[in-house]
Amino acid sequence: MSQMNAIREQAAEWLIHFDAEGPPDPTDNREFQDWLTRDPRHRHVFEQMQRLWTGAAPATSPSHLGRALGAAGLCLLVAVAGLQLPRQYWQADYRSAVGEVTTVELPDGSEITLNTNSAVDVNFDKGRRQISLIRGEVLLEVETDPDHPFIVTTRDGKAEAMGTLYSVRRNDDHSLVTVYESRVRVTTGNGRESLALNAGQWARMGDAMLQSGSASLRATPDWSREQLIFNGAALEDVVGRLEEYHSGKLMISDELAASDKRFTGALPTRDTEAAISLLAGSLGLDARGFPPYVVYLDVAH
């Protein structure tokens, strides 16, 4: 996360705090005053957001820029959306911010790489090697130890390494396991279904459901190299993936959504503003709005 985005999130946290608590006035809060004086940008960003907060109008349909951008409050709501995360995320052993990809070395020499906006708990007590995926996605490069199984658990089931390299992604209604090297055994949450996956295979698991298939995979997922790679992908799919790494809201017009525009290329995940410019320039799109809070893509006229 960039330093300015971190300041925006801190300012948003203070605004939410004062809005929820009401009196006393923010000027009476010593901790808040300390934060304001720590960096001149803190006061500037806070006052800017405060004006948006107090002058906000109800947002209408986000698919129509004219009305959505007229609601200044939308900017602030988008800016603080990442703060509305479960307590488990903030209390996790390791977590990544929106747009951040981070790698952690575990006590046994294994490595885990957290995708954007992800969180895990790690349990290596009493010979265990267990990762609990709380949110998002994790890539695991596992050191072999036959006496101590390496297991990733989610709400939907578990994935036990029988080799070295695989990823687990937690979605709203299922978890996705993808194997890049060797083998992984996946088991549903109720324990009734189990399946061994080879390299190049994936499984979608729910509490009582298991589906599998094959895919042509690179050596590692594109996001682990801090880029998103597309080959003739529909624009809505490109925007959907890119938005996972963007600190604000990324929208497209109804006209653009109905078009058949497709994108081939690589977009950086660390600098989504550059990625948006690259995407817009490649497809001849118009990008406008209130960056980084709201970016709206439309057909250039």
PDB file of C-alpha atoms in Angstrom:
ATOM      1  CA  MET A   1       0.000   0.000   0.000  1.00  0.00           C
ATOM      2  CA  SER A   2       1.321   3.466  -0.864  1.00  0.00           C
ATOM      3  CA  GLN A   3       2.009   5.956   1.919  1.00  0.00           C
ATOM      4  CA  MET A   4      -0.813   8.252   0.765  1.00  0.00           C
ATOM      5  CA  ASN A   5      -3.308   5.385   0.719  1.00  0.00           C
ATOM      6  CA  ALA A   6      -2.238   4.491   4.267  1.00  0.00           C
ATOM      7  CA  ILE A   7      -2.850   8.101   5.350  1.00  0.00           C
ATOM      8  CA  ARG A   8      -6.289   8.058   3.708  1.00  0.00           C
ATOM      9  CA  GLU A   9      -7.205   4.889   5.580  1.00  0.00           C
ATOM     10  CA  GLN A  10      -6.019   6.354   8.878  1.00  0.00           C
ATOM     11  CA  ALA A  11      -8.051   9.515   8.254  1.00  0.00           C
ATOM     12  CA  ALA A  12     -11.090   7.401   7.408  1.00  0.00           C
ATOM     13  CA  GLU A  13     -10.678   5.437  10.652  1.00  0.00           C
ATOM     14  CA  TRP A  14     -10.716   8.678  12.654  1.00  0.00           C
ATOM     15  CA  LEU A  15     -13.824   9.902  10.823  1.00  0.00           C
ATOM     16  CA  ILE A  16     -15.646   6.647  11.508  1.00  0.00           C
ATOM     17  CA  HIS A  17     -14.583   6.791  15.156  1.00  0.00           C
ATOM     18  CA  PHE A  18     -15.854  10.311  15.706  1.00  0.00           C
ATOM     19  CA  ASP A  19     -19.052   9.671  13.763  1.00  0.00           C
ATOM     20  CA  ALA A  20     -19.809   6.591  15.888  1.00  0.00           C
ATOM     21  CA  GLU A  21     -18.804   8.126  19.219  1.00  0.00           C
ATOM     22  CA  GLY A  22     -20.234  11.599  18.716  1.00  0.00           C
ATOM     23  CA  PRO A  23     -19.041  14.172  21.297  1.00  0.00           C
ATOM     24  CA  PRO A  24     -16.424  14.970  22.448  1.00  0.00           C
ATOM     25  CA  ASP A  25     -15.235  17.140  19.594  1.00  0.00           C
ATOM     26  CA  PRO A  26     -12.227  15.756  17.632  1.00  0.00           C
ATOM     27  CA  THR A  27     -10.147  18.704  18.843  1.00  0.00           C
ATOM     28  CA  ASP A  28     -10.450  17.347  22.417  1.00  0.00           C
ATOM     29  CA  ASN A  29      -8.831  14.017  21.526  1.00  0.00           C
ATOM     30  CA  ARG A  30      -5.115  14.051  22.375  1.00  0.00           C
ATOM     31  CA  GLU A  31      -4.286  10.944  20.363  1.00  0.00           C
ATOM     32  CA  PHE A  32      -5.995  12.429  17.335  1.00  0.00           C
ATOM     33  CA  GLN A  33      -4.092  15.703  17.761  1.00  0.00           C
ATOM     34  CA  ASP A  34      -0.818  13.785  17.950  1.00  0.00           C
ATOM     35  CA  TRP A  35      -1.682  12.054  14.692  1.00  0.00           C
ATOM     36  CA  LEU A  36      -2.529  15.372  13.012  1.00  0.00           C
ATOM     37  CA  THR A  37       0.812  16.943  13.946  1.00  0.00           C
ATOM     38  CA  ARG A  38       2.903  13.916  13.010  1.00  0.00           C
ATOM     39  CA  ASP A  39       2.758  14.740   9.299  1.00  0.00           C
ATOM     40  CA  PRO A  40       1.326  17.859   7.594  1.00  0.00           C
ATOM     41  CA  ARG A  41      -0.429  15.595   5.085  1.00  0.00           C
ATOM     42  CA  HIS A  42      -2.516  14.072   7.882  1.00  0.00           C
ATOM     43  CA  ARG A  43      -4.458  17.288   8.535  1.00  0.00           C
ATOM     44  CA  HIS A  44      -4.888  18.004   4.831  1.00  0.00           C
ATOM     45  CA  VAL A  45      -6.295  14.550   4.052  1.00  0.00           C
ATOM     46  CA  PHE A  46      -8.505  14.478   7.156  1.00  0.00           C
ATOM     47  CA  GLU A  47     -10.044  17.888   6.418  1.00  0.00           C
ATOM     48  CA  GLN A  48     -10.579  16.909   2.784  1.00  0.00           C
ATOM     49  CA  MET A  49     -12.384  13.717   3.814  1.00  0.00           C
ATOM     50  CA  GLN A  50     -14.324  15.543   6.514  1.00  0.00           C
ATOM     51  CA  ARG A  51     -15.725  17.922   3.886  1.00  0.00           C
ATOM     52  CA  LEU A  52     -16.788  14.938   1.786  1.00  0.00           C
ATOM     53  CA  TRP A  53     -18.314  13.262   4.845  1.00  0.00           C
ATOM     54  CA  THR A  54     -20.356  16.216   6.014  1.00  0.00           C
ATOM     55  CA  GLY A  55     -21.416  17.194   2.509  1.00  0.00           C
ATOM     56  CA  ALA A  56     -22.288  13.695   1.313  1.00  0.00           C
ATOM     57  CA  ALA A  57     -25.493  13.073  -0.594  1.00  0.00           C
ATOM     58  CA  PRO A  58     -27.098   9.620  -0.967  1.00  0.00           C
ATOM     59  CA  ALA A  59     -25.526   7.673  -3.822  1.00  0.00           C
ATOM     60  CA  THR A  60     -27.718   6.288  -6.560  1.00  0.00           C
ATOM     61  CA  SER A  61     -27.075   3.485  -9.036  1.00  0.00           C
ATOM     62  CA  PRO A  62     -23.285   3.073  -9.343  1.00  0.00           C
ATOM     63  CA  SER A  63     -23.590   2.132 -13.009  1.00  0.00           C
ATOM     64  CA  HIS A  64     -24.414   5.729 -13.979  1.00  0.00           C
ATOM     65  CA  LEU A  65     -21.545   8.147 -13.522  1.00  0.00           C
ATOM     66  CA  GLY A  66     -23.560  11.349 -13.613  1.00  0.00           C
ATOM     67  CA  ARG A  67     -25.489  10.428 -10.491  1.00  0.00           C
ATOM     68  CA  ALA A  68     -22.803   8.370  -8.743  1.00  0.00           C
ATOM     69  CA  LEU A  69     -20.173  11.070  -8.989  1.00  0.00           C
ATOM     70  CA  GLY A  70     -22.691  13.636  -7.813  1.00  0.00           C
ATOM     71  CA  ALA A  71     -22.690  11.842  -4.467  1.00  0.00           C
ATOM     72  CA  ALA A  72     -19.445  13.013  -2.943  1.00  0.00           C
ATOM     73  CA  GLY A  73     -19.973  10.631  -0.050  1.00  0.00           C
ATOM     74  CA  LEU A  74     -19.347   7.714  -2.378  1.00  0.00           C
ATOM     75  CA  CYS A  75     -15.664   8.648  -2.445  1.00  0.00           C
ATOM     76  CA  LEU A  76     -15.373   8.284   1.297  1.00  0.00           C
ATOM     77  CA  LEU A  77     -17.481   5.143   1.456  1.00  0.00           C
ATOM     78  CA  VAL A  78     -15.194   3.496  -1.075  1.00  0.00           C
ATOM     79  CA  ALA A  79     -12.099   4.690   0.753  1.00  0.00           C
ATOM     80  CA  VAL A  80     -13.165   3.060   4.015  1.00  0.00           C
ATOM     81  CA  ALA A  81     -14.724  -0.075   2.533  1.00  0.00           C
ATOM     82  CA  GLY A  82     -11.539  -1.987   3.265  1.00  0.00           C
ATOM     83  CA  LEU A  83     -11.918  -1.139   6.942  1.00  0.00           C
ATOM     84  CA  GLN A  84     -15.194  -3.042   7.168  1.00  0.00           C
ATOM     85  CA  LEU A  85     -13.424  -6.366   7.544  1.00  0.00           C
ATOM     86  CA  PRO A  86     -14.040  -9.103  10.095  1.00  0.00           C
ATOM     87  CA  ARG A  87     -12.134  -8.990  13.366  1.00  0.00           C
ATOM     88  CA  GLN A  88     -10.375 -12.217  12.397  1.00  0.00           C
ATOM     89  CA  TYR A  89      -8.659 -10.329   9.545  1.00  0.00           C
ATOM     90  CA  TRP A  90      -7.167  -7.693  11.834  1.00  0.00           C
ATOM     91  CA  GLN A  91      -6.163 -10.320  14.424  1.00  0.00           C
ATOM     92  CA  ALA A  92      -4.635 -12.744  11.894  1.00  0.00           C
ATOM     93  CA  ASP A  93      -1.011 -13.840  12.237  1.00  0.00           C
ATOM     94  CA  TYR A  94      -0.235 -12.534   8.740  1.00  0.00           C
ATOM     95  CA  ARG A  95      -2.277 -10.318   6.427  1.00  0.00           C
ATOM     96  CA  SER A  96      -1.865  -8.239   3.283  1.00  0.00           C
ATOM     97  CA  ALA A  97      -3.482  -4.937   2.373  1.00  0.00           C
ATOM     98  CA  VAL A  98      -5.377  -4.220  -0.834  1.00  0.00           C
ATOM     99  CA  GLY A  99      -2.861  -4.235  -3.685  1.00  0.00           C
ATOM    100  CA  GLU A 100      -0.139  -5.865  -1.590  1.00  0.00           C
ATOM    101  CA  VAL A 101       1.463  -9.245  -2.299  1.00  0.00           C
ATOM    102  CA  THR A 102       3.696 -10.420   0.544  1.00  0.00           C
ATOM    103  CA  THR A 103       5.814 -13.533   1.197  1.00  0.00           C
ATOM    104  CA  VAL A 104       6.471 -15.046   4.627  1.00  0.00           C
ATOM    105  CA  GLU A 105       8.974 -17.780   5.530  1.00  0.00           C
ATOM    106  CA  LEU A 106       7.598 -20.292   8.038  1.00  0.00           C
ATOM    107  CA  PRO A 107       9.567 -22.033  10.826  1.00  0.00           C
ATOM    108  CA  ASP A 108      10.049 -25.208   8.744  1.00  0.00           C
ATOM    109  CA  GLY A 109      11.462 -23.313   5.744  1.00  0.00           C
ATOM    110  CA  SER A 110       8.198 -23.380   3.778  1.00  0.00           C
ATOM    111  CA  GLU A 111       7.044 -20.121   2.213  1.00  0.00           C
ATOM    112  CA  ILE A 112       3.566 -18.661   1.910  1.00  0.00           C
ATOM    113  CA  THR A 113       2.711 -15.768  -0.402  1.00  0.00           C
ATOM    114  CA  LEU A 114      -0.442 -13.808   0.413  1.00  0.00           C
ATOM    115  CA  ASN A 115      -2.396 -12.296  -2.455  1.00  0.00           C
ATOM    116  CA  THR A 116      -4.114  -8.923  -2.131  1.00  0.00           C
ATOM    117  CA  ASN A 117      -6.393  -8.374   0.889  1.00  0.00           C
ATOM    118  CA  SER A 118      -5.656 -11.792   2.418  1.00  0.00           C
ATOM    119  CA  ALA A 119      -5.168 -13.128   5.937  1.00  0.00           C
ATOM    120  CA  VAL A 120      -3.961 -16.391   7.495  1.00  0.00           C
ATOM    121  CA  ASP A 121      -3.382 -17.891  10.910  1.00  0.00           C
ATOM    122  CA  VAL A 122      -0.387 -20.219  11.345  1.00  0.00           C
ATOM    123  CA  ASN A 123      -0.301 -23.148  13.784  1.00  0.00           C
ATOM    124  CA  PHE A 124       3.046 -24.934  14.116  1.00  0.00           C
ATOM    125  CA  ASP A 125       2.569 -26.045  17.738  1.00  0.00           C
ATOM    126  CA  LYS A 126       3.308 -29.645  18.801  1.00  0.00           C
ATOM    127  CA  GLY A 127       4.556 -30.748  15.395  1.00  0.00           C
ATOM    128  CA  ARG A 128       1.559 -29.391  13.495  1.00  0.00           C
ATOM    129  CA  ARG A 129       1.909 -27.562  10.193  1.00  0.00           C
ATOM    130  CA  GLN A 130      -1.472 -25.951   9.660  1.00  0.00           C
ATOM    131  CA  ILE A 131      -2.521 -22.744   7.883  1.00  0.00           C
ATOM    132  CA  SER A 132      -6.024 -21.347   8.359  1.00  0.00           C
ATOM    133  CA  LEU A 133      -7.043 -19.178   5.415  1.00  0.00           C
ATOM    134  CA  ILE A 134      -9.299 -16.477   6.830  1.00  0.00           C
ATOM    135  CA  ARG A 135      -9.620 -14.302   3.751  1.00  0.00           C
ATOM    136  CA  GLY A 136      -8.332 -14.068   0.199  1.00  0.00           C
ATOM    137  CA  GLU A 137      -5.736 -16.321  -1.396  1.00  0.00           C
ATOM    138  CA  VAL A 138      -2.403 -17.879  -0.498  1.00  0.00           C
ATOM    139  CA  LEU A 139       0.321 -19.615  -2.534  1.00  0.00           C
ATOM    140  CA  LEU A 140       2.239 -22.292  -0.622  1.00  0.00           C
ATOM    141  CA  GLU A 141       5.718 -23.618  -1.361  1.00  0.00           C
ATOM    142  CA  VAL A 142       6.045 -26.494   1.078  1.00  0.00           C
ATOM    143  CA  GLU A 143       9.144 -28.144   2.527  1.00  0.00           C
ATOM    144  CA  THR A 144       8.612 -31.916   2.465  1.00  0.00           C
ATOM    145  CA  ASP A 145       8.259 -33.591   5.877  1.00  0.00           C
ATOM    146  CA  PRO A 146       6.389 -36.937   5.742  1.00  0.00           C
ATOM    147  CA  ASP A 147       6.043 -37.059   9.529  1.00  0.00           C
ATOM    148  CA  HIS A 148       4.314 -33.678   9.747  1.00  0.00           C
ATOM    149  CA  PRO A 149       1.562 -33.129   7.152  1.00  0.00           C
ATOM    150  CA  PHE A 150       1.157 -29.584   5.823  1.00  0.00           C
ATOM    151  CA  ILE A 151      -2.548 -28.629   5.758  1.00  0.00           C
ATOM    152  CA  VAL A 152      -4.467 -25.528   4.705  1.00  0.00           C
ATOM    153  CA  THR A 153      -7.984 -25.237   6.100  1.00  0.00           C
ATOM    154  CA  THR A 154     -10.861 -22.989   5.056  1.00  0.00           C
ATOM    155  CA  ARG A 155     -14.527 -22.820   5.966  1.00  0.00           C
ATOM    156  CA  ASP A 156     -15.146 -25.261   3.065  1.00  0.00           C
ATOM    157  CA  GLY A 157     -12.620 -28.017   3.766  1.00  0.00           C
ATOM    158  CA  LYS A 158      -8.897 -28.693   3.777  1.00  0.00           C
ATOM    159  CA  ALA A 159      -6.006 -29.156   1.342  1.00  0.00           C
ATOM    160  CA  GLU A 160      -3.101 -31.354   2.422  1.00  0.00           C
ATOM    161  CA  ALA A 161       0.215 -31.050   0.579  1.00  0.00           C
ATOM    162  CA  MET A 162       1.625 -34.237  -0.892  1.00  0.00           C
ATOM    163  CA  GLY A 163       4.379 -32.248  -2.608  1.00  0.00           C
ATOM    164  CA  THR A 164       5.498 -28.673  -2.994  1.00  0.00           C
ATOM    165  CA  LEU A 165       3.519 -25.890  -4.713  1.00  0.00           C
ATOM    166  CA  TYR A 166      -0.187 -25.081  -4.651  1.00  0.00           C
ATOM    167  CA  SER A 167      -2.614 -22.229  -3.996  1.00  0.00           C
ATOM    168  CA  VAL A 168      -5.857 -21.936  -2.040  1.00  0.00           C
ATOM    169  CA  ARG A 169      -8.395 -19.165  -2.618  1.00  0.00           C
ATOM    170  CA  ARG A 170     -11.400 -18.498  -0.393  1.00  0.00           C
ATOM    171  CA  ASN A 171     -14.452 -17.161  -2.235  1.00  0.00           C
ATOM    172  CA  ASP A 172     -17.900 -16.247  -0.932  1.00  0.00           C
ATOM    173  CA  ASP A 173     -19.462 -19.668  -1.527  1.00  0.00           C
ATOM    174  CA  HIS A 174     -16.541 -22.046  -2.095  1.00  0.00           C
ATOM    175  CA  SER A 175     -12.774 -22.477  -1.891  1.00  0.00           C
ATOM    176  CA  LEU A 176     -10.566 -23.114  -4.918  1.00  0.00           C
ATOM    177  CA  VAL A 177      -7.411 -25.259  -4.748  1.00  0.00           C
ATOM    178  CA  THR A 178      -4.958 -25.169  -7.675  1.00  0.00           C
ATOM    179  CA  VAL A 179      -1.895 -27.434  -7.911  1.00  0.00           C
ATOM    180  CA  TYR A 180       1.255 -26.199  -9.678  1.00  0.00           C
ATOM    181  CA  GLU A 181       3.672 -28.936  -8.653  1.00  0.00           C
ATOM    182  CA  SER A 182       3.348 -32.479  -7.290  1.00  0.00           C
ATOM    183  CA  ARG A 183       0.065 -33.479  -5.575  1.00  0.00           C
ATOM    184  CA  VAL A 184      -2.476 -32.184  -3.060  1.00  0.00           C
ATOM    185  CA  ARG A 185      -5.335 -34.012  -1.348  1.00  0.00           C
ATOM    186  CA  VAL A 186      -8.513 -31.976  -0.861  1.00  0.00           C
ATOM    187  CA  THR A 187     -11.307 -32.954   1.518  1.00  0.00           C
ATOM    188  CA  THR A 188     -14.715 -31.332   1.954  1.00  0.00           C
ATOM    189  CA  GLY A 189     -15.681 -29.727   5.239  1.00  0.00           C
ATOM    190  CA  ASN A 190     -17.966 -32.605   6.208  1.00  0.00           C
ATOM    191  CA  GLY A 191     -15.180 -35.119   5.473  1.00  0.00           C
ATOM    192  CA  ARG A 192     -17.314 -37.209   3.130  1.00  0.00           C
ATOM    193  CA  GLU A 193     -15.505 -36.445  -0.140  1.00  0.00           C
ATOM    194  CA  SER A 194     -11.773 -36.507  -0.800  1.00  0.00           C
ATOM    195  CA  LEU A 195      -9.707 -36.275  -3.951  1.00  0.00           C
ATOM    196  CA  ALA A 196      -5.992 -36.266  -4.865  1.00  0.00           C
ATOM    197  CA  LEU A 197      -5.041 -33.592  -7.398  1.00  0.00           C
ATOM    198  CA  ASN A 198      -2.008 -33.662  -9.677  1.00  0.00           C
ATOM    199  CA  ALA A 199      -0.094 -30.704 -11.099  1.00  0.00           C
ATOM    200  CA  GLY A 200      -2.278 -28.756 -13.520  1.00  0.00           C
ATOM    201  CA  GLN A 201      -5.515 -29.698 -11.761  1.00  0.00           C
ATOM    202  CA  TRP A 202      -7.898 -27.679  -9.592  1.00  0.00           C
ATOM    203  CA  ALA A 203     -10.749 -28.438  -7.225  1.00  0.00           C
ATOM    204  CA  ARG A 204     -13.678 -26.313  -6.070  1.00  0.00           C
ATOM    205  CA  MET A 205     -14.805 -27.389  -2.636  1.00  0.00           C
ATOM    206  CA  GLY A 206     -17.718 -26.499  -0.429  1.00  0.00           C
ATOM    207  CA  ASP A 207     -18.833 -27.988   2.862  1.00  0.00           C
ATOM    208  CA  ALA A 208     -20.550 -30.886   1.076  1.00  0.00           C
ATOM    209  CA  MET A 209     -19.441 -30.469  -2.554  1.00  0.00           C
ATOM    210  CA  LEU A 210     -16.315 -31.219  -4.544  1.00  0.00           C
ATOM    211  CA  GLN A 211     -15.729 -30.420  -8.222  1.00  0.00           C
ATOM    212  CA  SER A 212     -12.459 -30.734 -10.138  1.00  0.00           C
ATOM    213  CA  GLY A 213     -10.935 -30.015 -13.529  1.00  0.00           C
ATOM    214  CA  SER A 214      -7.730 -29.325 -15.436  1.00  0.00           C
ATOM    215  CA  ALA A 215      -6.167 -26.108 -16.699  1.00  0.00           C
ATOM    216  CA  SER A 216      -3.086 -24.970 -18.562  1.00  0.00           C
ATOM    217  CA  LEU A 217      -1.005 -23.311 -15.853  1.00  0.00           C
ATOM    218  CA  ARG A 218       2.195 -21.312 -15.719  1.00  0.00           C
ATOM    219  CA  ALA A 219       4.915 -22.239 -13.217  1.00  0.00           C
ATOM    220  CA  THR A 220       3.307 -19.896 -10.652  1.00  0.00           C
ATOM    221  CA  PRO A 221       0.154 -17.753 -10.628  1.00  0.00           C
ATOM    222  CA  ASP A 222       0.522 -14.382 -12.324  1.00  0.00           C
ATOM    223  CA  TRP A 223      -0.399 -12.397  -9.196  1.00  0.00           C
ATOM    224  CA  SER A 224       2.545 -13.885  -7.284  1.00  0.00           C
ATOM    225  CA  ARG A 225       4.771 -12.046  -9.792  1.00  0.00           C
ATOM    226  CA  GLU A 226       2.785  -8.828  -9.178  1.00  0.00           C
ATOM    227  CA  GLN A 227       1.098  -8.805 -12.562  1.00  0.00           C
ATOM    228  CA  LEU A 228      -2.184  -9.913 -14.096  1.00  0.00           C
ATOM    229  CA  ILE A 229      -1.917 -11.642 -17.465  1.00  0.00           C
ATOM    230  CA  PHE A 230      -4.843 -11.758 -19.896  1.00  0.00           C
ATOM    231  CA  ASN A 231      -5.313 -13.390 -23.290  1.00  0.00           C
ATOM    232  CA  GLY A 232      -8.407 -12.163 -25.104  1.00  0.00           C
ATOM    233  CA  ALA A 233     -10.233 -11.644 -21.794  1.00  0.00           C
ATOM    234  CA  ALA A 234     -13.605  -9.903 -21.640  1.00  0.00           C
ATOM    235  CA  LEU A 235     -13.293  -6.353 -20.320  1.00  0.00           C
ATOM    236  CA  GLU A 236     -15.617  -6.990 -17.367  1.00  0.00           C
ATOM    237  CA  ASP A 237     -13.388  -9.895 -16.274  1.00  0.00           C
ATOM    238  CA  VAL A 238     -10.268  -7.729 -16.582  1.00  0.00           C
ATOM    239  CA  VAL A 239     -11.822  -4.920 -14.541  1.00  0.00           C
ATOM    240  CA  GLY A 240     -13.099  -7.392 -11.944  1.00  0.00           C
ATOM    241  CA  ARG A 241      -9.626  -8.814 -11.345  1.00  0.00           C
ATOM    242  CA  LEU A 242      -7.886  -5.442 -11.409  1.00  0.00           C
ATOM    243  CA  GLU A 243     -10.332  -3.994  -8.883  1.00  0.00           C
ATOM    244  CA  GLU A 244      -9.149  -6.537  -6.297  1.00  0.00           C
ATOM    245  CA  TYR A 245      -5.835  -4.659  -6.232  1.00  0.00           C
ATOM    246  CA  HIS A 246      -7.246  -1.130  -6.463  1.00  0.00           C
ATOM    247  CA  SER A 247      -7.810   0.935  -3.328  1.00  0.00           C
ATOM    248  CA  GLY A 248     -11.031   2.456  -4.702  1.00  0.00           C
ATOM    249  CA  LYS A 249     -13.975   1.540  -6.874  1.00  0.00           C
ATOM    250  CA  LEU A 250     -13.409   0.705 -10.544  1.00  0.00           C
ATOM    251  CA  MET A 251     -16.548   0.912 -12.712  1.00  0.00           C
ATOM    252  CA  ILE A 252     -17.446   0.676 -16.394  1.00  0.00           C
ATOM    253  CA  SER A 253     -20.305   2.302 -18.278  1.00  0.00           C
ATOM    254  CA  ASP A 254     -23.360   0.374 -19.449  1.00  0.00           C
ATOM    255  CA  GLU A 255     -22.280   0.955 -23.052  1.00  0.00           C
ATOM    256  CA  LEU A 256     -18.852  -0.484 -22.363  1.00  0.00           C
ATOM    257  CA  ALA A 257     -20.284  -3.454 -20.476  1.00  0.00           C
ATOM    258  CA  ALA A 258     -22.436  -4.283 -23.491  1.00  0.00           C
ATOM    259  CA  SER A 259     -19.500  -4.050 -25.910  1.00  0.00           C
ATOM    260  CA  ASP A 260     -17.340  -6.949 -27.071  1.00  0.00           C
ATOM    261  CA  LYS A 261     -14.024  -5.349 -26.137  1.00  0.00           C
ATOM    262  CA  ARG A 262     -11.350  -7.782 -25.053  1.00  0.00           C
ATOM    263  CA  PHE A 263      -7.877  -7.315 -23.654  1.00  0.00           C
ATOM    264  CA  THR A 264      -4.582  -9.154 -24.158  1.00  0.00           C
ATOM    265  CA  GLY A 265      -1.582  -8.125 -22.116  1.00  0.00           C
ATOM    266  CA  ALA A 266      -0.112  -7.798 -18.622  1.00  0.00           C
ATOM    267  CA  LEU A 267      -1.180  -5.257 -15.991  1.00  0.00           C
ATOM    268  CA  PRO A 268       0.869  -4.399 -12.859  1.00  0.00           C
ATOM    269  CA  THR A 269      -0.820  -5.076  -9.525  1.00  0.00           C
ATOM    270  CA  ARG A 270       1.436  -2.792  -7.455  1.00  0.00           C
ATOM    271  CA  ASP A 271       0.482   0.351  -9.428  1.00  0.00           C
ATOM    272  CA  THR A 272      -3.180   0.101 -10.396  1.00  0.00           C
ATOM    273  CA  GLU A 273      -3.344   3.696 -11.628  1.00  0.00           C
ATOM    274  CA  ALA A 274      -0.682   2.811 -14.203  1.00  0.00           C
ATOM    275  CA  ALA A 275      -2.593  -0.387 -14.973  1.00  0.00           C
ATOM    276  CA  ILE A 276      -5.813   1.565 -15.574  1.00  0.00           C
ATOM    277  CA  SER A 277      -3.981   3.982 -17.887  1.00  0.00           C
ATOM    278  CA  LEU A 278      -2.468   1.070 -19.796  1.00  0.00           C
ATOM    279  CA  LEU A 279      -5.841  -0.649 -20.130  1.00  0.00           C
ATOM    280  CA  ALA A 280      -7.599   2.543 -21.206  1.00  0.00           C
ATOM    281  CA  GLY A 281      -4.886   3.415 -23.745  1.00  0.00           C
ATOM    282  CA  SER A 282      -4.843  -0.081 -25.194  1.00  0.00           C
ATOM    283  CA  LEU A 283      -8.603  -0.203 -25.789  1.00  0.00           C
ATOM    284  CA  GLY A 284      -9.235   3.470 -26.515  1.00  0.00           C
ATOM    285  CA  LEU A 285     -11.212   4.117 -23.334  1.00  0.00           C
ATOM    286  CA  ASP A 286     -11.888   7.265 -21.348  1.00  0.00           C
ATOM    287  CA  ALA A 287     -10.977   7.062 -17.631  1.00  0.00           C
ATOM    288  CA  ARG A 288     -12.312   9.719 -15.275  1.00  0.00           C
ATOM    289  CA  GLY A 289     -13.799  10.144 -11.816  1.00  0.00           C
ATOM    290  CA  PHE A 290     -12.261  10.832  -8.390  1.00  0.00           C
ATOM    291  CA  PRO A 291      -9.026   8.801  -8.361  1.00  0.00           C
ATOM    292  CA  PRO A 292      -8.176   6.776  -6.403  1.00  0.00           C
ATOM    293  CA  TYR A 293     -11.628   6.541  -4.798  1.00  0.00           C
ATOM    294  CA  VAL A 294     -13.709   6.155  -7.949  1.00  0.00           C
ATOM    295  CA  VAL A 295     -12.489   5.511 -11.495  1.00  0.00           C
ATOM    296  CA  TYR A 296     -15.052   5.242 -14.277  1.00  0.00           C
ATOM    297  CA  LEU A 297     -14.215   3.695 -17.660  1.00  0.00           C
ATOM    298  CA  ASP A 298     -16.272   4.623 -20.714  1.00  0.00           C
ATOM    299  CA  VAL A 299     -16.035   4.450 -24.475  1.00  0.00           C
ATOM    300  CA  ALA A 300     -13.994   7.429 -25.679  1.00  0.00           C
ATOM    301  CA  HIS A 301     -16.192   9.800 -27.695  1.00  0.00           C
TER     302      HIS A 301
END
